[in-house]
XYZ file of C-alpha atoms in Angstrom:
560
model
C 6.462 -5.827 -40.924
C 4.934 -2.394 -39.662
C 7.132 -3.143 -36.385
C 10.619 -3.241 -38.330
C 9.581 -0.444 -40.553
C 9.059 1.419 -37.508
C 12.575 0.470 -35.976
C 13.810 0.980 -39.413
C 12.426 4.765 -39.193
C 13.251 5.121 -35.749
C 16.883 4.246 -36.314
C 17.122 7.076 -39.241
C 16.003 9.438 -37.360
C 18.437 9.261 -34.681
C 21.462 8.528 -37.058
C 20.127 11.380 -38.859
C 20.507 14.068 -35.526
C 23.422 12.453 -34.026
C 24.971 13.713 -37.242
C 23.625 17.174 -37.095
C 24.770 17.307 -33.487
C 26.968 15.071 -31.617
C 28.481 13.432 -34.336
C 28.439 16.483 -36.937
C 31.418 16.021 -39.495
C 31.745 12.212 -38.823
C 32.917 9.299 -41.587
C 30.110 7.154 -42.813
C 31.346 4.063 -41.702
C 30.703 5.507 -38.252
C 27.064 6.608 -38.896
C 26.924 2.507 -40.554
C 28.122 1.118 -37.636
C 25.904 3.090 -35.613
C 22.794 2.797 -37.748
C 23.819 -1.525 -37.496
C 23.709 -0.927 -33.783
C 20.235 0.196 -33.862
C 19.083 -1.664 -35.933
C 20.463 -4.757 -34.008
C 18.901 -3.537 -30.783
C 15.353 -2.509 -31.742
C 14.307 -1.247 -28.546
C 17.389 0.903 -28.237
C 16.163 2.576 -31.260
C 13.265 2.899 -30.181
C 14.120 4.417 -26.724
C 16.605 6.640 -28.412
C 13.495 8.234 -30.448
C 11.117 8.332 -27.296
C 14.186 10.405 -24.966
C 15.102 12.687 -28.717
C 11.590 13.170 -30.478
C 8.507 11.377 -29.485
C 8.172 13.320 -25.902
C 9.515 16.628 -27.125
C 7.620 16.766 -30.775
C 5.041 14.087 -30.597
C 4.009 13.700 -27.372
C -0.195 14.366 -27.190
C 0.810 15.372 -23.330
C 3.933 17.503 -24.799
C 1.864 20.829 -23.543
C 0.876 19.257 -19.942
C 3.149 20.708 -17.191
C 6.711 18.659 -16.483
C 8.450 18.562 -13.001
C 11.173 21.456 -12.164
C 13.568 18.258 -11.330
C 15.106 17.404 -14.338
C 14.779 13.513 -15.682
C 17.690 11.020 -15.406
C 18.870 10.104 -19.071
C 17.933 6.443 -18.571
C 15.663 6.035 -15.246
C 13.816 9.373 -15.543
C 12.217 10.719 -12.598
C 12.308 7.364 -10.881
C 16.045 7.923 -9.564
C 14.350 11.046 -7.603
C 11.188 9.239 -6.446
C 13.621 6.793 -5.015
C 15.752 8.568 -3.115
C 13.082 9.955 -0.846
C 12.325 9.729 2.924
C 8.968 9.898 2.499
C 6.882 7.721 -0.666
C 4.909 11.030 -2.722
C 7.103 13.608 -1.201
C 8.938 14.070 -5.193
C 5.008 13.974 -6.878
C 3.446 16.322 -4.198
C 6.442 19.009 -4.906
C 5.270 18.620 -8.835
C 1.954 19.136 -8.022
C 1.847 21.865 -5.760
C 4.070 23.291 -8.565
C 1.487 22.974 -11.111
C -2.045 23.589 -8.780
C -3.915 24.884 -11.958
C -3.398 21.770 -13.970
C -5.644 18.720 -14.526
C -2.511 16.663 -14.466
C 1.392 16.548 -14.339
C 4.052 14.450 -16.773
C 6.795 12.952 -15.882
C 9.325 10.573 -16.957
C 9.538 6.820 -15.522
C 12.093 4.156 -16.268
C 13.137 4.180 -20.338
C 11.866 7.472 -20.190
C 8.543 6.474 -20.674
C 5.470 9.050 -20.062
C 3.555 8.572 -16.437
C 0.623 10.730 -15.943
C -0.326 12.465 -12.463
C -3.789 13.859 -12.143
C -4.322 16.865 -10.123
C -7.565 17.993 -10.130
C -10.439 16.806 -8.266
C -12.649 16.504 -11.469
C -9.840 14.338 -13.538
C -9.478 12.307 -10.067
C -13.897 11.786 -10.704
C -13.765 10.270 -13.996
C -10.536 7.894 -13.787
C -12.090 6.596 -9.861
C -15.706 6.572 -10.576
C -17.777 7.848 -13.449
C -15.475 6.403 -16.109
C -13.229 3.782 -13.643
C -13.993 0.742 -16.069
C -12.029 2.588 -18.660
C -8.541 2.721 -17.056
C -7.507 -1.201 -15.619
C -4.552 -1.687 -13.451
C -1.247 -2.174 -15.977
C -0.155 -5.454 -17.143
C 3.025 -4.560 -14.653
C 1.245 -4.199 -11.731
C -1.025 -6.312 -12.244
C 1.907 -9.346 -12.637
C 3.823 -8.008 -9.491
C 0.405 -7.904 -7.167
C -0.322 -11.729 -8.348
C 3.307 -12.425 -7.372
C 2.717 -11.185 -3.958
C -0.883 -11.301 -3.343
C -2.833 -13.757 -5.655
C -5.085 -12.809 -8.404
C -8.429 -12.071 -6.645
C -10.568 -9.129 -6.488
C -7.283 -6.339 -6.664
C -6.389 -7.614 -10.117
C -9.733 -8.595 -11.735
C -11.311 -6.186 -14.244
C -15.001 -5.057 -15.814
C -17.563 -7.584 -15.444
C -15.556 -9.752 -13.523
C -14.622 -7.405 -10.570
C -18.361 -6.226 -10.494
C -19.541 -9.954 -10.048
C -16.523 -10.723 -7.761
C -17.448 -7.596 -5.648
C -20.775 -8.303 -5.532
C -20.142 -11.719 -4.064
C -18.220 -10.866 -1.283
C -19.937 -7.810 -0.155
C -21.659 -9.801 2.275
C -18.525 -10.730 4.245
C -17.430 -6.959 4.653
C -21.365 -5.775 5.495
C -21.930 -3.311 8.257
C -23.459 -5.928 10.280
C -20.903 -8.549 9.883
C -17.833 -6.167 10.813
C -19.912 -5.517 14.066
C -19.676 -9.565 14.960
C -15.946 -9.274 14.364
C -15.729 -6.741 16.834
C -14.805 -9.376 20.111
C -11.924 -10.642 17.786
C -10.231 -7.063 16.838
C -10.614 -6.782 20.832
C -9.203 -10.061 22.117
C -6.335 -10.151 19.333
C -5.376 -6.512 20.244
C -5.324 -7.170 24.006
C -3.224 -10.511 23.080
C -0.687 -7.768 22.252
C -0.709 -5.521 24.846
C 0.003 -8.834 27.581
C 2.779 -9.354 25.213
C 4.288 -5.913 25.480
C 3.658 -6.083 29.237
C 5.041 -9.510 29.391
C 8.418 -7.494 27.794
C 8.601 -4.401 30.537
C 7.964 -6.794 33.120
C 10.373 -9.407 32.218
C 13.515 -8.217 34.247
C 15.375 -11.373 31.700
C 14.654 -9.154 28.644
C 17.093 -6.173 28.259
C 17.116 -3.488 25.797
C 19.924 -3.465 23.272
C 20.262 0.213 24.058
C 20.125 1.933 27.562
C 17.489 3.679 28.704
C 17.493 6.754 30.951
C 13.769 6.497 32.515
C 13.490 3.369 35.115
C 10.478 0.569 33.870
C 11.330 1.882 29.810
C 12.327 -0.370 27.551
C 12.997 -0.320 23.751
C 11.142 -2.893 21.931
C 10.691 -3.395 17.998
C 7.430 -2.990 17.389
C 7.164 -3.635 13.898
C 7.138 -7.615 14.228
C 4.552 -7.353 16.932
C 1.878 -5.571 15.278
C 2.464 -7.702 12.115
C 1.849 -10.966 13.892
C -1.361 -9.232 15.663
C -3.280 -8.435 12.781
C -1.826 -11.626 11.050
C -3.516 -13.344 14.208
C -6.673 -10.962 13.594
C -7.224 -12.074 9.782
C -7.077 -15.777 10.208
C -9.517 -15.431 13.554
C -11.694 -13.399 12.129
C -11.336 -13.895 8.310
C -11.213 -17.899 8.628
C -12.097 -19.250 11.849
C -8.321 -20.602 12.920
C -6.133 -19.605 15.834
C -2.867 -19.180 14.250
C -0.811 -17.541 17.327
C 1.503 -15.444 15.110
C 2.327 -12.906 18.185
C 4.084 -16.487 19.623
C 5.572 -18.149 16.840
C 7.387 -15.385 14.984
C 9.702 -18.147 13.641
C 6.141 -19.814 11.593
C 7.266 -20.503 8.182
C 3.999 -18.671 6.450
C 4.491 -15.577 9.149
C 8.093 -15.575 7.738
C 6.697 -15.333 4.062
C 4.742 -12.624 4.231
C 7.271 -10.816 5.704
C 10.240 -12.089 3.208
C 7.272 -11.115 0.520
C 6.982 -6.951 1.878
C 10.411 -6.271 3.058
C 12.150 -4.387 0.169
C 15.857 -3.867 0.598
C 18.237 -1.163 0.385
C 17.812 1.323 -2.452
C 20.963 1.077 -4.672
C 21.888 0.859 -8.149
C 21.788 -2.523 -8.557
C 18.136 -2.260 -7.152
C 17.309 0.405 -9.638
C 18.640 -1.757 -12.364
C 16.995 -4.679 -11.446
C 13.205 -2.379 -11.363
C 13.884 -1.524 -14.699
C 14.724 -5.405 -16.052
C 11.403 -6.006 -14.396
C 9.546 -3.653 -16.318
C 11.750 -4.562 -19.643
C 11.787 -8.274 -19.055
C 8.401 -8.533 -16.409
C 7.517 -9.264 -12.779
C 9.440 -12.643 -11.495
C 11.492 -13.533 -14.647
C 14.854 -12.730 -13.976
C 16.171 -14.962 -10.958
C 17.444 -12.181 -8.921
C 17.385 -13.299 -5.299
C 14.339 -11.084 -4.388
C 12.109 -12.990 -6.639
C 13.294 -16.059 -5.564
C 12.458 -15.267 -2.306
C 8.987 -14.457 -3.585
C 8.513 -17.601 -5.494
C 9.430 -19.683 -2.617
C 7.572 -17.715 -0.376
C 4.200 -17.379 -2.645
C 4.376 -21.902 -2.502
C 4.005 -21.480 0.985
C 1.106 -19.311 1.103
C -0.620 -20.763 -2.005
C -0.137 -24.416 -0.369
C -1.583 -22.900 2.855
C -4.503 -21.270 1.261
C -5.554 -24.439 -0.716
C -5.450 -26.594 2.439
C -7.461 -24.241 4.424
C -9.894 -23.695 1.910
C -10.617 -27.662 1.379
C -10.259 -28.018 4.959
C -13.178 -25.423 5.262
C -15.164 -27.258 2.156
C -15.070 -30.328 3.758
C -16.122 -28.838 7.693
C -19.598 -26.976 5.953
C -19.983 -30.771 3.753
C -20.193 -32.572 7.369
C -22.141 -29.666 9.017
C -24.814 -30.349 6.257
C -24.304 -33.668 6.123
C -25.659 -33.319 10.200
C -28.376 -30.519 9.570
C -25.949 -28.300 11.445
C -25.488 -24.744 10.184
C -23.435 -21.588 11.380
C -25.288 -18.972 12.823
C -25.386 -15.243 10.943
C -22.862 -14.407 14.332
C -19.661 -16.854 14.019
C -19.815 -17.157 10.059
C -16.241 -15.990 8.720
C -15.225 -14.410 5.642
C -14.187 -17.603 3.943
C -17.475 -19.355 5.076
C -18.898 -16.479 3.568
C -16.821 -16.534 0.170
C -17.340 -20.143 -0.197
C -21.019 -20.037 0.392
C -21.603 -17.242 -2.107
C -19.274 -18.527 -4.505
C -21.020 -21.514 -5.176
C -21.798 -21.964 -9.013
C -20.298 -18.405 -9.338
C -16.718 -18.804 -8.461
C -13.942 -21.794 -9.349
C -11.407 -23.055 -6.406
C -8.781 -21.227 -7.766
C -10.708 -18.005 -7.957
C -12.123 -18.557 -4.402
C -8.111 -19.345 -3.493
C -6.994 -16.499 -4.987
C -9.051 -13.921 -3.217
C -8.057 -15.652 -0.150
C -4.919 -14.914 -0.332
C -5.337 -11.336 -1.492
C -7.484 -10.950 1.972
C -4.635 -12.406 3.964
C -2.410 -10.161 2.636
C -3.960 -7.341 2.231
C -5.669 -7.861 5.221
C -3.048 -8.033 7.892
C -0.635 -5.889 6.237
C -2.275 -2.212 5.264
C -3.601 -2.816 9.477
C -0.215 -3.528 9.817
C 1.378 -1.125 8.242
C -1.271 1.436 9.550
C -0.832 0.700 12.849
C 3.067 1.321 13.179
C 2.996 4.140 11.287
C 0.673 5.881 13.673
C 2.842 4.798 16.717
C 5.908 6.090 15.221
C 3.707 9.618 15.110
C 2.433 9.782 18.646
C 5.941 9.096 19.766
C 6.774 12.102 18.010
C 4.157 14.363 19.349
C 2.975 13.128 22.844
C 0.202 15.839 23.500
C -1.966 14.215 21.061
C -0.776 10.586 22.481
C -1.354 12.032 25.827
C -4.868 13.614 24.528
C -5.999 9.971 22.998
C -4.922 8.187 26.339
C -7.218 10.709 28.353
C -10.163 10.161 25.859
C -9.519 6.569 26.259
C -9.367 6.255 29.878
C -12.683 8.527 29.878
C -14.571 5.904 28.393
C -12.695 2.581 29.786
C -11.663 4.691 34.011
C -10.122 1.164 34.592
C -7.625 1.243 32.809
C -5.802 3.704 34.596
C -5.309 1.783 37.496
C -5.086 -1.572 36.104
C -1.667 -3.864 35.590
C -1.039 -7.113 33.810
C -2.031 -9.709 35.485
C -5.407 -8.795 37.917
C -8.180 -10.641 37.629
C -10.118 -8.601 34.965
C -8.990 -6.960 31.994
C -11.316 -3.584 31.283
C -10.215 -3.468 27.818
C -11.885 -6.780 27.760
C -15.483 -5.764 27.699
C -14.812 -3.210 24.694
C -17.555 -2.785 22.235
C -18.446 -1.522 18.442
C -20.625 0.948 20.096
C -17.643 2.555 22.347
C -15.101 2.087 19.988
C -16.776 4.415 17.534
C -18.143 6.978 20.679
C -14.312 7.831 20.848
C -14.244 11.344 18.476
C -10.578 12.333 18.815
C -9.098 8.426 18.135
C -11.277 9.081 15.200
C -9.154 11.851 14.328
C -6.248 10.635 15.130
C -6.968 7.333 13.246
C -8.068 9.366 9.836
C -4.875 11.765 10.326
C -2.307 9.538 10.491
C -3.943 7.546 7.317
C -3.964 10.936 5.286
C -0.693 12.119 6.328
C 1.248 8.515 5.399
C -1.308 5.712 3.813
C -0.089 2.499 4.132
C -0.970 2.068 -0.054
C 1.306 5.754 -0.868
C -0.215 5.194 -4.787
C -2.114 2.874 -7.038
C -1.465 2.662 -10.643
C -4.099 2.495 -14.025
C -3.678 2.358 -17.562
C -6.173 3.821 -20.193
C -8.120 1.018 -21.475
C -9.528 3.384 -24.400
C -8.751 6.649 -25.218
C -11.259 9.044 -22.876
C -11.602 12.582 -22.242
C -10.423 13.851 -18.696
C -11.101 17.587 -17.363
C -10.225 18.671 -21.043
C -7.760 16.016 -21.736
C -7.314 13.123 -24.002
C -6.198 10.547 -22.617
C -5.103 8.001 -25.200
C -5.420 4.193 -24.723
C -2.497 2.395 -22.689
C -1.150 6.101 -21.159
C 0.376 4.846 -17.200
C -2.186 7.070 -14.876
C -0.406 7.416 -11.271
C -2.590 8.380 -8.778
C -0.101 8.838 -5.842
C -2.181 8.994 -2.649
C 0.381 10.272 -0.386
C 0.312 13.329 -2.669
C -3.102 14.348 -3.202
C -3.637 13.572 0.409
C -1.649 16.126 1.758
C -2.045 19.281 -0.698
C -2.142 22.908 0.603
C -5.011 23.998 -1.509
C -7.527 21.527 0.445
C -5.507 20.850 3.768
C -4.320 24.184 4.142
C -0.822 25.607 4.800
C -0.004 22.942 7.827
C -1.171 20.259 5.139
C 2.210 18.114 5.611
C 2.127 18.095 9.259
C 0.217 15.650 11.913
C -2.621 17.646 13.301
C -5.940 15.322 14.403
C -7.780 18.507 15.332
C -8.301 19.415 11.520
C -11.345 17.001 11.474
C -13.096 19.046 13.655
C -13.203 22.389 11.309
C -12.426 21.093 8.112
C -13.068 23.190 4.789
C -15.438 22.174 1.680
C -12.421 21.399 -0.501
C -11.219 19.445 2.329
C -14.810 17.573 2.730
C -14.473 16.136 -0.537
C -14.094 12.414 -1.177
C -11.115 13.122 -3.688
C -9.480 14.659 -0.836
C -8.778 11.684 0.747
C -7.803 9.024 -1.310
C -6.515 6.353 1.536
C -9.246 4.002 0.375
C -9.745 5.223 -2.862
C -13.037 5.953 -4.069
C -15.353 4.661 -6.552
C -16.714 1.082 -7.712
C -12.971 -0.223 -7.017
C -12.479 1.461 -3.560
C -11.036 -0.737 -0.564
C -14.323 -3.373 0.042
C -12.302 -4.143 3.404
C -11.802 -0.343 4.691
C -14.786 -0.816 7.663
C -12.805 -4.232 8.852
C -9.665 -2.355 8.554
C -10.661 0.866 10.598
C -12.330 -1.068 13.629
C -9.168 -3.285 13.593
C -6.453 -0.466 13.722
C -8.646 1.650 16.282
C -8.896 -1.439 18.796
C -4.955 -1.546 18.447
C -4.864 1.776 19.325
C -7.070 1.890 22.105
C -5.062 -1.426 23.776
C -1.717 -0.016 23.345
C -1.549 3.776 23.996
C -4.095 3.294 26.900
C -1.940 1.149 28.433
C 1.506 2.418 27.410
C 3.890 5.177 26.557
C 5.542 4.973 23.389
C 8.687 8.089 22.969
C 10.938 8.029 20.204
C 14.531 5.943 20.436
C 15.960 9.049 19.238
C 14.617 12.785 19.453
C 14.205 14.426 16.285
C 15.313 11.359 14.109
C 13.321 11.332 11.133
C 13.014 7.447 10.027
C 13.116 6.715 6.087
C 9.919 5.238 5.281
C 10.142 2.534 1.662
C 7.051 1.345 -0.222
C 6.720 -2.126 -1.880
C 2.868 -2.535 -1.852
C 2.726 -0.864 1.623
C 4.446 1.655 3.308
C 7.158 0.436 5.540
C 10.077 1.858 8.164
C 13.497 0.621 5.969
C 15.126 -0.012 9.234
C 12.335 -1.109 11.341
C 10.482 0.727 14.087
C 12.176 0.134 17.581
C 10.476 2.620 20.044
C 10.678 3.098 23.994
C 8.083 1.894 25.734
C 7.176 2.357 29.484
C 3.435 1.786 31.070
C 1.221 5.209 30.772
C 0.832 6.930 34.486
């Protein structure tokens, strides 16, 4: 009753100012018809009085700062978000227009109100002192299960804190460390496969290439099938050999699952059905791709995990037990899970690890390549550091006897300072997550502002990672010497927001940073990667992770 009085209302009131405005002087039959429109679309009504009243008059965030771009009628500020290069590039503008405020509106699809925080201290409460308060949306939370299962990324109060707690032992310090001789023998899987390319006079570029022993080669599929490769060695004990079937139906899932397509329209429509209608309703061909592709991955990750259940069952059966050195995640998560979590809970974070797992590394790790190529002193600096701690490498070619990258520890790996830098400045400058998403689970108070239950919270990485007040004036551009002279606004953990911060920050970021610096060190110490094109700035699209729209081809050619 209270809802139709309130479309009833809502209705009135914007009968009532179309006739004081666009409809002044007009017959009553066409403010009826009108009002019997509204009333026969509710949510039209509804919308109507959001867009005319609600956000100008009513609004509790009507005095917070708005963007300088001004809001489609229908999409809002999505239709600029959308059309950018770069994911945060619109958000950072709004912020560094606004650097004295605790946080910035602006308008999403329907016109709803999306809040941006700014400051460090609103950043505090809504990560860590108060980050049980705002959960992730019903939206997001939907789309993420589509893609990713409902594990540890979608669970909430008590049951994130008991989920986290269980499966801190499979990310420990000391674990990572074992995993060390897989990140290595994974990533120097890849670099024989690039060499097998440049060497194979059979395989010719699609373009020509004006240096002799260069070849362009799309790197994108490569490193995804690596650190696909890398999660199931190290995360569940299986050789998969992604890097040589490509054509694998569950390699082809994930990546039908985090390609997005072309930005058009239609593609803006179809977002804002999802958010009218939900994640995976309407039977667009995207989500039918999804579907089809979440069976495969769901069937996958129930067979391995019984397949596991039924491995430990002998084991014990035999008095035989793993040692603290070769146990794997999911040896880990079943073993701690016992009594505490179900099959389908134990499933579910499985597949968020495989997923999230392979593709921020992924993502990570091509989006740094694509960087060096475009500035090849520091790719030239990194190789030098590289070859200062591994000489051999200098000198050595596929296919002698010994591989130096092959005796690569934890120990050297983290001795190298500048891939450090390079590593952590290519991760602030485009994260593979550009922005996670919360939603005020009771109304709290924020650096001086209420923020009412169910207001959308964006905080959009990509933006607060790359602000001129704490990175200084060269904040948007790719400089790994910063980390050597940074300043105290700079230094603090609300500066860079990559792996979040707080009781819900990334549990896998130590995995994830050994993983994408052995990729590093086996492919720029070993190669030279240039740009296909000078100057050409590639369009970067985010669905989950950030991702080249058209791929990333690059030249390639072994490093003198």
């Amino acid at each position: 009753m209270a809802s139709k009085k309130f479309t009833v209302s809502c209705a009135g009131v914007v009968v009532y100012l179309a006739y004081k405005t666009v409809l002044k002087g007009a017959s009553l039959g066409t403010l009826g018809l009108l009002w019997f429109l509204l009333l026969t679309v509710p949510w039209l009504s509804r919308a109507l009085f959001r867009v005319l009243i609600y956000n100008n008059f009513l609004s509790p965030y009507r005095h917070l700062p708005e963007p300088s771009d001004r809001p489609h009628w229908f999409f809002g500020h999505f239709y600029h978000l959308h059309n950018e290069r770069l994911p945060g590039t619109g958000q950072l503008k709004w912020l560094e227009e606004n650097p004295e405020s605790s946080f910035v509106r602006y308008y999403g699809i329907f016109r709803l109100e999306r809040l941006v925080p700014r400051s460090h201290a609103a950043l505090q409460t809504i990560l860590q002192t108060a980050s049980y308060s705002f959960v992730k949306p019903d939206l997001t939370r939907k789309s993420l299960a589509l893609i990713i299962g409902d594990g540890l990324l979608n669970a909430e109060g008590d049951s994130h804190r008991r989920q986290r707690k269980l499966l801190m032992p499979a990310f420990s310090f000391g674990h990572i460390k074992t995993l060390t001789p897989v990140f290595v023998e994974k990533s120097l899987a890849l670099s024989k496969h690039i060499a097998g390319i440049l060497d194979n006079d059979a395989v010719v570029s699609d373009e020509k290439v004006s240096t002799p022993g260069e070849k362009i080669i799309n790197i994108d599929p490569l490193v995804h099938a690596t650190t696909l490769d890398i999660i199931f060695k190290a995360g569940f004990g299986i050789e998969f050999n992604a890097l040589q079937n490509e054509d694998d139906k569950l390699v082809q899932a994930y990546r039908n699952v985090f390609t997005m397509g072309k930005i058009t329209n239609w593609w803006r429509f179809e977002m804002a059905m999802e958010i009218f209608f939900g994640p995976g309703v309407i039977p667009t061909k995207r989500n039918k791709t999804v579907k089809a592709s979440k069976r495969i991955i769901e069937k996958f990750a129930t067979d391995l995990i019984r397949e596991k259940q039924q491995k430990q069952k002998i084991a014990t059966t035999f008095g035989k037990f793993a040692s603290t050195t070769d146990r794997d995640i999911l040896s880990i998560l079943i073993d701690e899970g016992k009594g505490a979590l179900t099959e389908h809970q134990i499933r579910n974070n499985l597949m968020t690890f495989l997923a999230a797992g392979h593709e921020t590394t992924s993502s990570a790790t091509a989006i740094a390549l694509y960087l060096l190529s475009k500035h090849p002193e520091v790719q030239s600096n990194l190789r030098a550091e590289i070859r200062e701690h591994i000489p051999e490498l200098a000198s050595y070619r596929s296919g002698d006897s010994t591989d130096p990258l092959a005796s690569l520890t934890y120990e050297k790996i983290e001795s190298m300072k500048y891939l450090n830098n390079v590593c952590r400045e290519s991760l602030r400058l485009i994260p593979p997550v550009p922005v996670t998403t919360r939603q005020a689970a009771e109304d709290t108070m924020v650096d001086g502002v209420l923020v009412k239950k169910g207001t959308l919270i964006f905080i959009v990485i990509a933006a607060s990672n790359k602000l001129k007040s704490l990175w200084g004036e060269d904040a948007d551009m790719f400089n790994p010497d910063r980390w050597n002279n940074m300043s105290a606004e700079a230094l603090s953990p609300y500066s860079f927001l990559t792996f979040i911060q707080g009781p819900r920050s990334c549990i896998g970021r130590r995995f994830s940073e050994i993983e994408f610096k052995c990729l590093l060190i086996a492919l720029i110490g070993r190669f030279e990667f240039g740009e296909r094109n000078p100057g050409e700035e590639l369009a970067l699209r985010s669905m989950v992770t950030t991702k080249f729209a058209d791929g990333l081809s690059l030249k390639v050619k072994y490093a003198e």
